[in-house]
Coordinates of C-alpha atoms (C1' of nucleotides) in Angstrom, one line a residue:
Chain A
M1 CA 0.4 20.7 -7.5
T2 CA 3.5 18.8 -8.3
A3 CA 3.8 15.0 -8.0
Q4 CA 5.4 13.2 -5.1
T5 CA 8.7 12.1 -6.3
R6 CA 9.4 10.0 -3.2
G7 CA 10.9 6.7 -4.1
L8 CA 12.8 5.3 -7.0
H9 CA 9.6 3.7 -8.3
S10 CA 7.9 7.1 -8.6
R11 CA 10.7 8.5 -10.8
V12 CA 10.2 5.7 -13.2
L13 CA 6.5 6.2 -13.3
E14 CA 6.9 10.0 -13.9
S15 CA 9.0 9.2 -16.9
L16 CA 7.1 6.2 -18.4
G17 CA 3.5 7.5 -17.6
P18 CA 3.8 10.7 -19.6
A19 CA 5.5 8.9 -22.4
I20 CA 2.6 6.5 -22.7
T21 CA -0.2 9.1 -22.4
A22 CA 1.6 11.2 -25.0
G23 CA 1.4 8.4 -27.4
E24 CA 5.1 7.6 -27.7
Y25 CA 4.1 4.0 -27.4
P26 CA 1.1 3.5 -29.7
P27 CA -1.7 1.2 -28.4
G28 CA -0.7 -2.4 -29.0
S29 CA 3.0 -1.7 -28.4
V30 CA 4.6 -4.4 -26.3
L31 CA 7.3 -3.7 -23.7
R32 CA 9.2 -6.1 -21.6
T33 CA 9.7 -5.6 -17.9
D34 CA 13.4 -6.7 -18.0
E35 CA 14.2 -4.4 -20.9
L36 CA 12.5 -1.5 -19.1
A37 CA 14.3 -2.2 -15.9
K38 CA 17.6 -2.1 -17.8
R39 CA 16.7 1.1 -19.6
F40 CA 15.7 2.9 -16.4
E41 CA 18.6 1.3 -14.5
V42 CA 16.4 -0.1 -11.7
S43 CA 15.8 -3.5 -10.4
R44 CA 13.0 -5.7 -11.7
S45 CA 11.2 -5.4 -8.4
V46 CA 11.0 -1.6 -8.8
M47 CA 10.0 -1.9 -12.4
R48 CA 7.3 -4.4 -11.6
E49 CA 5.8 -2.0 -9.1
A50 CA 5.7 0.7 -11.6
V51 CA 4.1 -1.5 -14.2
R52 CA 1.5 -2.6 -11.6
V53 CA 0.5 1.0 -11.1
L54 CA 0.3 1.7 -14.8
E55 CA -1.9 -1.5 -15.1
S56 CA -4.2 -0.2 -12.3
M57 CA -4.6 3.0 -14.4
H58 CA -5.5 0.7 -17.4
L59 CA -2.7 2.3 -19.4
V60 CA -1.1 -1.1 -20.0
S61 CA -2.0 -4.7 -19.6
S62 CA 0.6 -7.3 -18.4
R63 CA 0.3 -10.8 -19.7
R64 CA 2.5 -13.9 -19.4
R65 CA 4.5 -14.9 -22.4
V66 CA 3.5 -11.6 -24.1
G67 CA 4.8 -8.7 -22.1
V68 CA 3.4 -5.3 -21.1
T69 CA 1.0 -4.2 -23.8
V70 CA -0.1 -0.5 -24.1
L71 CA -3.8 -0.2 -24.1
P72 CA -5.9 2.0 -26.4
T73 CA -7.1 5.4 -25.1
E74 CA -10.6 4.2 -24.5
E75 CA -9.4 1.9 -21.8
W76 CA -7.5 4.5 -19.8
N77 CA -8.7 5.7 -16.4
V78 CA -9.1 9.3 -17.7
Y79 CA -10.3 10.5 -14.3
D80 CA -7.2 9.5 -12.5
P81 CA -5.6 12.8 -11.4
Q82 CA -2.1 11.6 -12.4
V83 CA -3.3 10.6 -15.9
I84 CA -5.0 14.0 -16.2
R85 CA -1.7 15.7 -15.2
W86 CA 0.3 13.7 -17.6
R87 CA -2.0 14.4 -20.5
L88 CA -2.2 18.1 -19.7
A89 CA 1.6 18.2 -19.8
G90 CA 1.7 16.4 -23.1
A91 CA 0.9 17.0 -26.8
D92 CA -2.9 16.9 -26.7
R93 CA -3.1 19.4 -23.9
A94 CA -5.6 21.5 -26.0
R95 CA -7.9 18.5 -26.6
Q96 CA -7.8 17.6 -22.9
L97 CA -8.6 21.1 -21.8
R98 CA -11.6 21.2 -24.1
S99 CA -12.8 17.9 -22.9
L100 CA -12.5 18.9 -19.3
T101 CA -14.2 22.2 -19.9
V102 CA -17.2 20.4 -21.2
L103 CA -17.3 18.3 -18.1
R104 CA -17.1 21.5 -16.0
S105 CA -20.0 23.0 -17.9
A106 CA -22.1 20.0 -17.0
V107 CA -21.1 19.6 -13.4
E108 CA -20.7 23.1 -12.0
P109 CA -24.3 24.4 -12.6
V110 CA -25.7 21.4 -10.8
A111 CA -23.2 21.8 -8.1
A112 CA -24.1 25.4 -7.6
G113 CA -27.8 24.5 -7.3
L114 CA -27.0 21.9 -4.6
A115 CA -24.7 24.4 -2.9
A116 CA -27.7 26.8 -2.6
R117 CA -29.6 24.1 -0.8
H118 CA -26.8 22.7 1.4
A119 CA -24.2 25.4 2.0
T120 CA -23.3 26.2 5.6
A121 CA -22.9 29.8 6.8
A122 CA -19.2 29.4 6.7
Q123 CA -19.2 28.1 3.2
C124 CA -21.4 31.0 2.1
A125 CA -19.0 33.4 3.7
E126 CA -16.1 31.9 1.9
L127 CA -17.9 32.0 -1.4
T128 CA -18.6 35.7 -0.9
E129 CA -15.1 36.4 0.1
C130 CA -13.8 34.7 -3.1
A131 CA -16.2 36.6 -5.3
L132 CA -15.2 39.9 -3.7
G133 CA -11.5 38.9 -4.2
M134 CA -12.3 38.4 -7.8
V135 CA -13.8 41.9 -8.1
A136 CA -10.9 43.5 -6.3
H137 CA -8.4 41.9 -8.8
S138 CA -10.5 42.3 -11.9
R139 CA -8.9 45.5 -13.1
G140 CA -5.3 46.6 -13.7
H141 CA -3.7 43.4 -14.9
Q142 CA -3.8 41.6 -11.6
L143 CA -4.4 38.3 -13.4
E144 CA -2.5 36.2 -10.9
G145 CA -4.5 37.4 -8.0
Y146 CA -7.7 37.1 -10.0
L147 CA -6.9 33.5 -10.9
K148 CA -6.3 32.6 -7.2
Y149 CA -9.7 33.8 -6.2
D150 CA -11.4 32.3 -9.3
V151 CA -10.0 28.9 -8.5
A152 CA -11.0 29.2 -4.8
F153 CA -14.5 30.3 -5.8
H154 CA -15.1 27.3 -8.1
R155 CA -13.5 25.0 -5.5
A156 CA -15.8 26.4 -2.8
I157 CA -18.9 25.8 -5.0
L158 CA -18.0 22.2 -5.6
N159 CA -17.3 21.6 -2.0
A160 CA -20.4 23.3 -0.8
S161 CA -22.5 21.1 -3.1
G162 CA -22.1 18.4 -0.5
N163 CA -21.5 15.8 -3.2
E164 CA -18.3 13.8 -2.9
M165 CA -17.9 13.2 -6.7
F166 CA -18.3 17.0 -7.4
A167 CA -15.9 18.0 -4.7
R168 CA -13.2 15.8 -6.1
L169 CA -13.3 17.7 -9.4
G170 CA -11.8 20.7 -7.6
D171 CA -8.3 19.9 -8.7
V172 CA -9.5 19.4 -12.3
V173 CA -11.2 22.7 -12.4
A174 CA -8.2 24.4 -10.9
E175 CA -6.0 22.9 -13.6
V176 CA -8.4 24.0 -16.3
L177 CA -8.6 27.6 -15.0
T178 CA -4.9 27.8 -14.6
G179 CA -4.3 26.4 -18.0
R180 CA -6.8 28.9 -19.5
T181 CA -5.1 31.9 -17.9
A182 CA -1.6 30.7 -18.8
H183 CA -2.1 29.6 -22.3
Q184 CA -5.3 31.3 -23.6
V185 CA -6.0 34.8 -24.6
M186 CA -6.0 36.2 -21.1
F187 CA -3.8 39.3 -21.6
E188 CA -6.7 41.5 -21.0
D189 CA -8.6 41.9 -17.7
P190 CA -11.6 39.6 -17.4
D191 CA -14.9 40.8 -18.7
P192 CA -16.8 42.7 -16.1
P193 CA -20.1 40.8 -16.8
A194 CA -18.3 37.5 -16.1
V195 CA -17.0 38.8 -12.8
S196 CA -20.5 40.1 -11.9
L197 CA -21.9 36.6 -12.6
H198 CA -19.7 35.2 -9.9
V199 CA -20.9 37.7 -7.4
Q200 CA -24.5 37.0 -8.2
V201 CA -23.9 33.2 -7.8
A202 CA -22.5 33.9 -4.3
E203 CA -25.7 35.9 -3.6
A204 CA -28.0 33.3 -4.9
V205 CA -26.3 30.6 -2.9
R206 CA -26.5 32.7 0.2
E207 CA -30.2 33.3 -0.3
G208 CA -30.8 29.6 -1.0
D209 CA -32.1 30.3 -4.5
A210 CA -31.1 27.0 -6.2
A211 CA -32.6 27.7 -9.5
R212 CA -31.0 31.1 -9.9
A213 CA -27.6 29.8 -8.7
E214 CA -27.8 27.0 -11.3
A215 CA -28.9 29.3 -14.1
L216 CA -26.2 31.9 -13.4
T217 CA -23.5 29.2 -13.2
R218 CA -24.7 27.9 -16.5
Q219 CA -24.1 31.4 -17.9
I220 CA -20.5 31.2 -16.6
A221 CA -20.0 27.8 -18.1
L222 CA -21.4 29.0 -21.4
G223 CA -18.7 31.7 -21.4
A224 CA -16.0 29.1 -20.8
L225 CA -17.3 27.0 -23.7
E226 CA -17.5 30.0 -26.0
E227 CA -13.9 30.9 -25.2
L228 CA -12.8 27.6 -26.6
D229 CA -15.2 27.7 -29.6
I230 CA -17.1 24.6 -28.3
L231 CA -20.6 25.0 -29.9
A232 CA -20.3 25.7 -33.6
P233 CA -20.9 22.6 -35.7
Chain B
M1 CA -18.4 -6.6 -15.1
T2 CA -16.4 -8.7 -12.7
A3 CA -12.8 -7.9 -11.9
Q4 CA -9.7 -9.6 -13.3
T5 CA -8.5 -12.0 -10.7
R6 CA -5.4 -12.9 -12.7
G7 CA -2.4 -13.1 -10.4
L8 CA -1.8 -13.6 -6.8
H9 CA -1.4 -9.9 -6.3
S10 CA -5.0 -9.2 -7.6
R11 CA -6.4 -11.6 -5.0
V12 CA -4.8 -9.7 -2.2
L13 CA -6.1 -6.4 -3.7
E14 CA -9.6 -7.7 -4.0
S15 CA -9.5 -8.5 -0.4
L16 CA -7.7 -5.5 1.1
G17 CA -9.3 -2.9 -1.1
P18 CA -12.9 -3.5 -0.2
A19 CA -11.9 -3.7 3.5
I20 CA -10.3 -0.3 3.4
T21 CA -13.2 1.4 1.4
A22 CA -15.6 -0.2 3.8
G23 CA -14.0 1.5 6.6
E24 CA -12.7 -1.6 8.4
Y25 CA -9.4 0.3 8.8
P26 CA -10.3 3.8 9.9
P27 CA -8.3 6.7 8.4
G28 CA -5.0 7.0 10.2
S29 CA -4.7 3.2 10.8
V30 CA -1.2 2.0 10.2
L31 CA -0.5 -1.4 8.6
R32 CA 2.8 -3.0 8.1
T33 CA 3.8 -4.7 4.8
D34 CA 5.4 -7.6 6.5
E35 CA 2.4 -8.3 8.7
L36 CA 0.0 -8.0 5.7
A37 CA 2.2 -10.4 3.7
K38 CA 2.1 -12.9 6.5
R39 CA -1.7 -12.5 6.9
F40 CA -2.4 -13.0 3.3
E41 CA 0.2 -15.7 3.0
V42 CA 2.1 -14.1 0.1
S43 CA 5.6 -12.9 -0.3
R44 CA 6.6 -9.4 0.5
S45 CA 7.1 -8.6 -3.3
V46 CA 3.5 -9.4 -4.0
M47 CA 2.3 -7.5 -1.0
R48 CA 4.4 -4.5 -2.0
E49 CA 2.8 -4.5 -5.4
A50 CA -0.6 -4.5 -3.9
V51 CA 0.3 -1.7 -1.6
R52 CA 1.7 0.3 -4.5
V53 CA -1.7 0.0 -6.3
L54 CA -3.6 1.1 -3.2
E55 CA -1.2 4.0 -3.0
S56 CA -1.9 5.0 -6.6
M57 CA -5.6 5.1 -5.7
H58 CA -4.7 7.3 -2.7
L59 CA -6.4 4.9 -0.4
V60 CA -3.1 4.5 1.6
S61 CA 0.2 6.3 2.0
S62 CA 3.4 4.3 2.5
R63 CA 6.1 6.0 4.5
R64 CA 9.4 4.8 5.8
R65 CA 9.7 4.0 9.5
V66 CA 6.0 4.5 9.8
G67 CA 4.2 1.9 7.7
V68 CA 1.2 2.0 5.4
T69 CA -1.3 4.6 6.6
V70 CA -4.9 4.6 5.6
L71 CA -5.9 7.9 4.1
P72 CA -9.2 9.8 4.8
T73 CA -12.0 9.5 2.3
E74 CA -11.4 13.0 0.9
E75 CA -8.1 11.8 -0.5
W76 CA -9.4 8.7 -2.3
N77 CA -9.6 8.5 -6.1
V78 CA -13.4 8.2 -6.0
Y79 CA -13.5 8.1 -9.8
D80 CA -11.4 5.0 -10.0
P81 CA -13.7 2.2 -11.4
Q82 CA -12.2 -0.3 -9.0
V83 CA -12.8 2.0 -6.0
I84 CA -16.4 2.6 -7.2
R85 CA -17.0 -1.1 -7.4
W86 CA -15.5 -1.8 -4.0
R87 CA -17.7 0.9 -2.4
L88 CA -20.8 -0.2 -4.2
A89 CA -20.2 -3.7 -2.8
G90 CA -19.7 -2.3 0.7
A91 CA -21.7 -0.8 3.5
D92 CA -22.3 2.7 2.1
R93 CA -23.7 1.3 -1.1
A94 CA -26.8 3.5 -0.7
R95 CA -24.8 6.7 -0.2
Q96 CA -22.6 5.9 -3.1
L97 CA -25.6 5.3 -5.4
R98 CA -27.1 8.6 -4.4
S99 CA -23.8 10.4 -5.0
L100 CA -23.4 8.8 -8.5
T101 CA -27.0 9.5 -9.4
V102 CA -26.4 13.2 -8.8
L103 CA -23.4 13.0 -11.0
R104 CA -25.5 11.3 -13.7
S105 CA -28.1 14.0 -13.4
A106 CA -25.5 16.6 -14.2
V107 CA -23.7 14.9 -17.0
E108 CA -26.3 13.1 -19.0
P109 CA -28.4 16.0 -20.1
V110 CA -25.3 17.8 -21.4
A111 CA -24.2 14.6 -23.1
A112 CA -27.5 14.3 -24.8
G113 CA -27.3 17.8 -26.1
L114 CA -23.8 17.1 -27.5
A115 CA -25.1 13.8 -29.0
A116 CA -27.7 15.7 -30.9
R117 CA -25.0 17.8 -32.5
H118 CA -22.4 15.1 -33.1
A119 CA -24.1 11.7 -33.4
T120 CA -23.4 9.8 -36.5
A121 CA -26.1 8.0 -38.4
A122 CA -25.0 4.7 -36.9
Q123 CA -25.2 6.1 -33.4
C124 CA -28.6 7.5 -34.1
A125 CA -29.7 4.1 -35.3
E126 CA -28.4 2.3 -32.2
L127 CA -30.1 4.9 -30.0
T128 CA -33.4 4.3 -31.7
E129 CA -33.0 0.6 -31.4
C130 CA -32.3 0.8 -27.7
A131 CA -35.3 3.0 -27.2
L132 CA -37.5 0.6 -29.1
G133 CA -36.1 -2.3 -27.1
M134 CA -37.1 -0.5 -23.9
V135 CA -40.6 0.0 -25.2
A136 CA -40.8 -3.7 -26.2
H137 CA -39.8 -4.8 -22.7
S138 CA -41.7 -2.2 -20.7
R139 CA -44.7 -4.4 -19.9
G140 CA -45.2 -7.8 -18.4
H141 CA -42.4 -8.0 -15.9
Q142 CA -39.5 -8.2 -18.4
L143 CA -37.3 -6.1 -16.1
E144 CA -34.2 -7.9 -17.1
G145 CA -34.6 -7.3 -20.7
Y146 CA -35.7 -3.7 -20.0
L147 CA -32.6 -3.0 -18.0
K148 CA -30.3 -4.3 -20.7
Y149 CA -31.8 -1.8 -23.2
D150 CA -31.9 0.9 -20.6
V151 CA -28.1 0.5 -19.9
A152 CA -27.4 0.3 -23.6
F153 CA -29.4 3.5 -24.3
H154 CA -27.6 5.6 -21.7
R155 CA -24.2 4.2 -22.8
A156 CA -25.0 5.1 -26.4
I157 CA -25.9 8.7 -25.4
L158 CA -22.6 9.1 -23.5
N159 CA -20.6 7.6 -26.4
A160 CA -22.4 9.7 -29.0
S161 CA -21.6 12.9 -27.1
G162 CA -18.1 12.6 -28.5
N163 CA -16.7 13.7 -25.2
E164 CA -14.1 11.3 -23.8
M165 CA -14.8 12.1 -20.1
F166 CA -18.6 11.5 -20.6
A167 CA -18.0 8.3 -22.5
R168 CA -16.0 6.8 -19.7
L169 CA -18.9 7.2 -17.3
G170 CA -20.8 4.5 -19.2
D171 CA -19.7 1.9 -16.7
V172 CA -20.7 4.0 -13.7
V173 CA -24.2 4.6 -15.2
A174 CA -24.5 0.9 -15.9
E175 CA -23.7 0.2 -12.3
V176 CA -26.2 2.7 -11.0
L177 CA -29.0 1.5 -13.3
T178 CA -28.3 -2.2 -12.4
G179 CA -28.2 -1.3 -8.7
R180 CA -31.4 0.6 -9.0
T181 CA -33.3 -2.3 -10.6
A182 CA -31.8 -4.9 -8.2
H183 CA -32.1 -3.1 -4.9
Q184 CA -34.8 -0.4 -5.4
V185 CA -38.5 -0.6 -5.7
M186 CA -38.5 -2.0 -9.2
F187 CA -41.0 -4.8 -8.8
E188 CA -43.5 -2.9 -11.0
D189 CA -43.1 -2.3 -14.7
P190 CA -41.4 1.1 -15.5
D191 CA -43.6 4.1 -15.8
P192 CA -44.8 4.6 -19.3
P193 CA -44.0 8.3 -19.3
A194 CA -40.4 7.5 -18.4
V195 CA -40.1 5.1 -21.3
S196 CA -41.7 7.6 -23.6
L197 CA -39.1 10.2 -22.6
H198 CA -36.3 7.9 -23.8
V199 CA -38.0 7.4 -27.2
Q200 CA -38.3 11.2 -27.5
V201 CA -34.7 11.7 -26.6
A202 CA -33.7 9.3 -29.4
E203 CA -36.0 11.4 -31.8
A204 CA -34.5 14.7 -30.7
V205 CA -30.9 13.4 -31.2
R206 CA -31.8 12.0 -34.6
E207 CA -33.3 15.4 -35.6
G208 CA -30.3 17.3 -34.2
D209 CA -32.4 19.2 -31.7
A210 CA -29.9 19.7 -29.0
A211 CA -32.0 21.9 -26.7
R212 CA -34.9 19.4 -26.8
A213 CA -32.6 16.4 -26.3
E214 CA -31.0 18.1 -23.3
A215 CA -34.3 19.2 -21.7
L216 CA -35.9 15.7 -22.1
T217 CA -32.8 14.0 -20.6
R218 CA -33.1 16.5 -17.7
Q219 CA -36.6 15.2 -17.2
I220 CA -35.3 11.6 -17.1
A221 CA -32.6 12.7 -14.6
L222 CA -35.1 14.4 -12.5
G223 CA -37.0 11.1 -12.3
A224 CA -33.9 9.3 -11.1
L225 CA -33.3 11.9 -8.4
E226 CA -36.9 11.7 -7.2
E227 CA -36.7 8.0 -7.0
L228 CA -34.0 8.4 -4.4
D229 CA -35.6 11.4 -2.6
I230 CA -32.8 13.7 -3.6
L231 CA -34.4 17.2 -3.5
A232 CA -36.3 17.6 -0.3
P233 CA -34.4 19.8 2.2
Chain C
dC1 C1' 13.9 22.4 33.6
dG2 C1' 14.1 22.9 28.9
dT3 C1' 16.8 22.3 24.6
dG4 C1' 19.1 20.3 21.3
dA5 C1' 22.3 17.0 19.4
dA6 C1' 23.8 12.3 18.9
dC7 C1' 22.1 7.7 18.6
dA8 C1' 19.6 3.5 18.1
dA9 C1' 15.6 1.1 16.5
dT10 C1' 12.4 0.3 12.9
dA11 C1' 9.9 -0.3 8.7
dA12 C1' 10.0 0.7 4.0
dG13 C1' 12.9 0.6 -0.1
dT14 C1' 16.2 -1.7 -3.1
dC15 C1' 18.7 -5.3 -5.2
dA16 C1' 20.1 -10.0 -7.0
dG17 C1' 19.2 -14.6 -8.1
dA18 C1' 16.7 -18.8 -8.5
dC19 C1' 12.7 -21.0 -9.4
dT20 C1' 7.5 -21.6 -11.2
dT21 C1' 3.7 -21.0 -14.2
dT22 C1' 1.3 -19.7 -18.0
dT23 C1' 0.8 -19.5 -22.8
dA24 C1' 2.0 -18.4 -27.7
dT25 C1' 4.1 -20.7 -31.3
dG26 C1' 6.2 -24.1 -33.9
dT27 C1' 6.5 -29.1 -35.1
dC28 C1' 5.1 -33.4 -36.3
dA29 C1' 2.2 -37.2 -37.0
dC30 C1' -2.2 -38.5 -38.9
Chain D
dG1 C1' -5.6 -29.1 -42.8
dT2 C1' -6.2 -30.6 -37.9
dG3 C1' -5.0 -32.1 -33.8
dA4 C1' -1.7 -33.2 -30.0
dC5 C1' 2.6 -32.3 -28.2
dA6 C1' 7.0 -30.1 -27.2
dT7 C1' 9.5 -25.8 -26.8
dA8 C1' 10.6 -21.5 -25.3
dA9 C1' 9.7 -17.0 -23.7
dA10 C1' 8.0 -13.8 -20.6
dA11 C1' 5.7 -12.6 -16.4
dG12 C1' 4.9 -14.3 -11.8
dT13 C1' 6.6 -15.7 -7.2
dC14 C1' 9.7 -16.3 -3.4
dT15 C1' 13.7 -15.6 -0.4
dG16 C1' 17.4 -13.3 1.9
dA17 C1' 20.5 -9.8 2.4
dC18 C1' 21.4 -5.2 2.4
dT19 C1' 20.4 0.2 2.3
dT20 C1' 18.1 4.3 3.7
dA21 C1' 15.1 7.4 5.7
dT22 C1' 12.7 8.7 9.9
dT23 C1' 11.0 8.5 14.3
dG24 C1' 11.6 8.5 19.1
dT25 C1' 14.8 8.3 22.9
dT26 C1' 18.5 9.5 25.6
dC27 C1' 21.8 12.2 27.4
dA28 C1' 24.7 16.1 27.9
dC29 C1' 24.7 20.9 28.3
dG30 C1' 22.9 25.6 29.0

DNA sequence: CGTGAACAATAAGTCAGACTTTTATGTCAC
DNA sequence: GTGACATAAAAGTCTGACTTATTGTTCACG
């Protein structure tokens, strides 16, 4: 969950990265490596390595005689897990959560359909276990336990899809679900129909019914979108 | 399209990155910075910066007293545009194209639905223009021109969706479409029905018919999946 | 014979300083 | 105003010395 803070260079990154993604340095701002090195009290070598990493994320662009220029948002590698973490920790957390939820709503149904085709017996078992865990924690304010199984369920679906790109969205989904529980209106127990949908998805996958798994997951996704009021014009 | 080769450090990266993603150094392989620096005939500082970037992509992990260890595929930042390019240039190009096509098939229909809700007049105009360009180049072996408009069309859809995560997949889609035309069985002119679907999507978006735009785009996506035989058990 | 604590070897990490190269900008002649 | 040219500023590169964490070995002791 938390970032690796190994190395002096990482500490600089964990300070400068969030500052940039938070918009503290508006696009077009120019920084100088020497000045940054002095500010963070590190050598130029360390600072240069940090800048190189930021450059590989397309957050900044380093050019001779100019300096380190902050790039506009459209250039950023918004799929970089570190960038996602930094943005979720920053000011436009809400915007980011909405954006990621839309992505989820697109990907997860298709992933569920693929899972129904490709899931192994072990993966089906895990899926069922997660769904049952959700049911068991769906009443009596056991939100923490519920969340754990919810995250595991969606991770399992993405992994069982057999698609590498989908599987790698597991962390993103986990982040969104956690953020939803923590920040959103999740004082109450989850809606029984929503829980039931998860159980049915597990069933559909186990039976190899791709169309049903996809449709049911689309229902779940719709619920997530509605929670954030993403649909009204 | 092509990578920025500015800087000695980038040249090293463009050589070592593809080698790793191609599996020349199997997961668990250990490299030493000094040795690499000697091999590429650069100073340690330059080599260190390159390694830092590879580390930020989670291709390798650098640890004291151990060296630079190549990480397993599951750890890689597979959404990093540079990693995608490297893998598309390597041996498992086919696998990668299939994987990305599945991602497309999940994302684009939803993006089209959102575009129907949010597209501006200018975006609708561009979309229509692209569709007409496709029609104009759909006969008489004008594959190059057709591809240009095809890429522009899908880019426009993703941009018009108003979702940042979708918009940033424009380059990926462009890569997949280009790869499809270059490598796949695209000697013949594109199927008239496929071309027609694009025109209808543009129409649906213009009319604000989200459901129809989504359904039509799902048809297009289905075609792309069928081309690569992704559906048979 | 196993266990653990001290130790040595190793490779990354850090720093400082000197030098090179690119390139934006200002200057001057025409 | 336009071009060529000089200037300076910042990143880029290299080198060497030093620090630190970590692994693996060795050796003493139970």
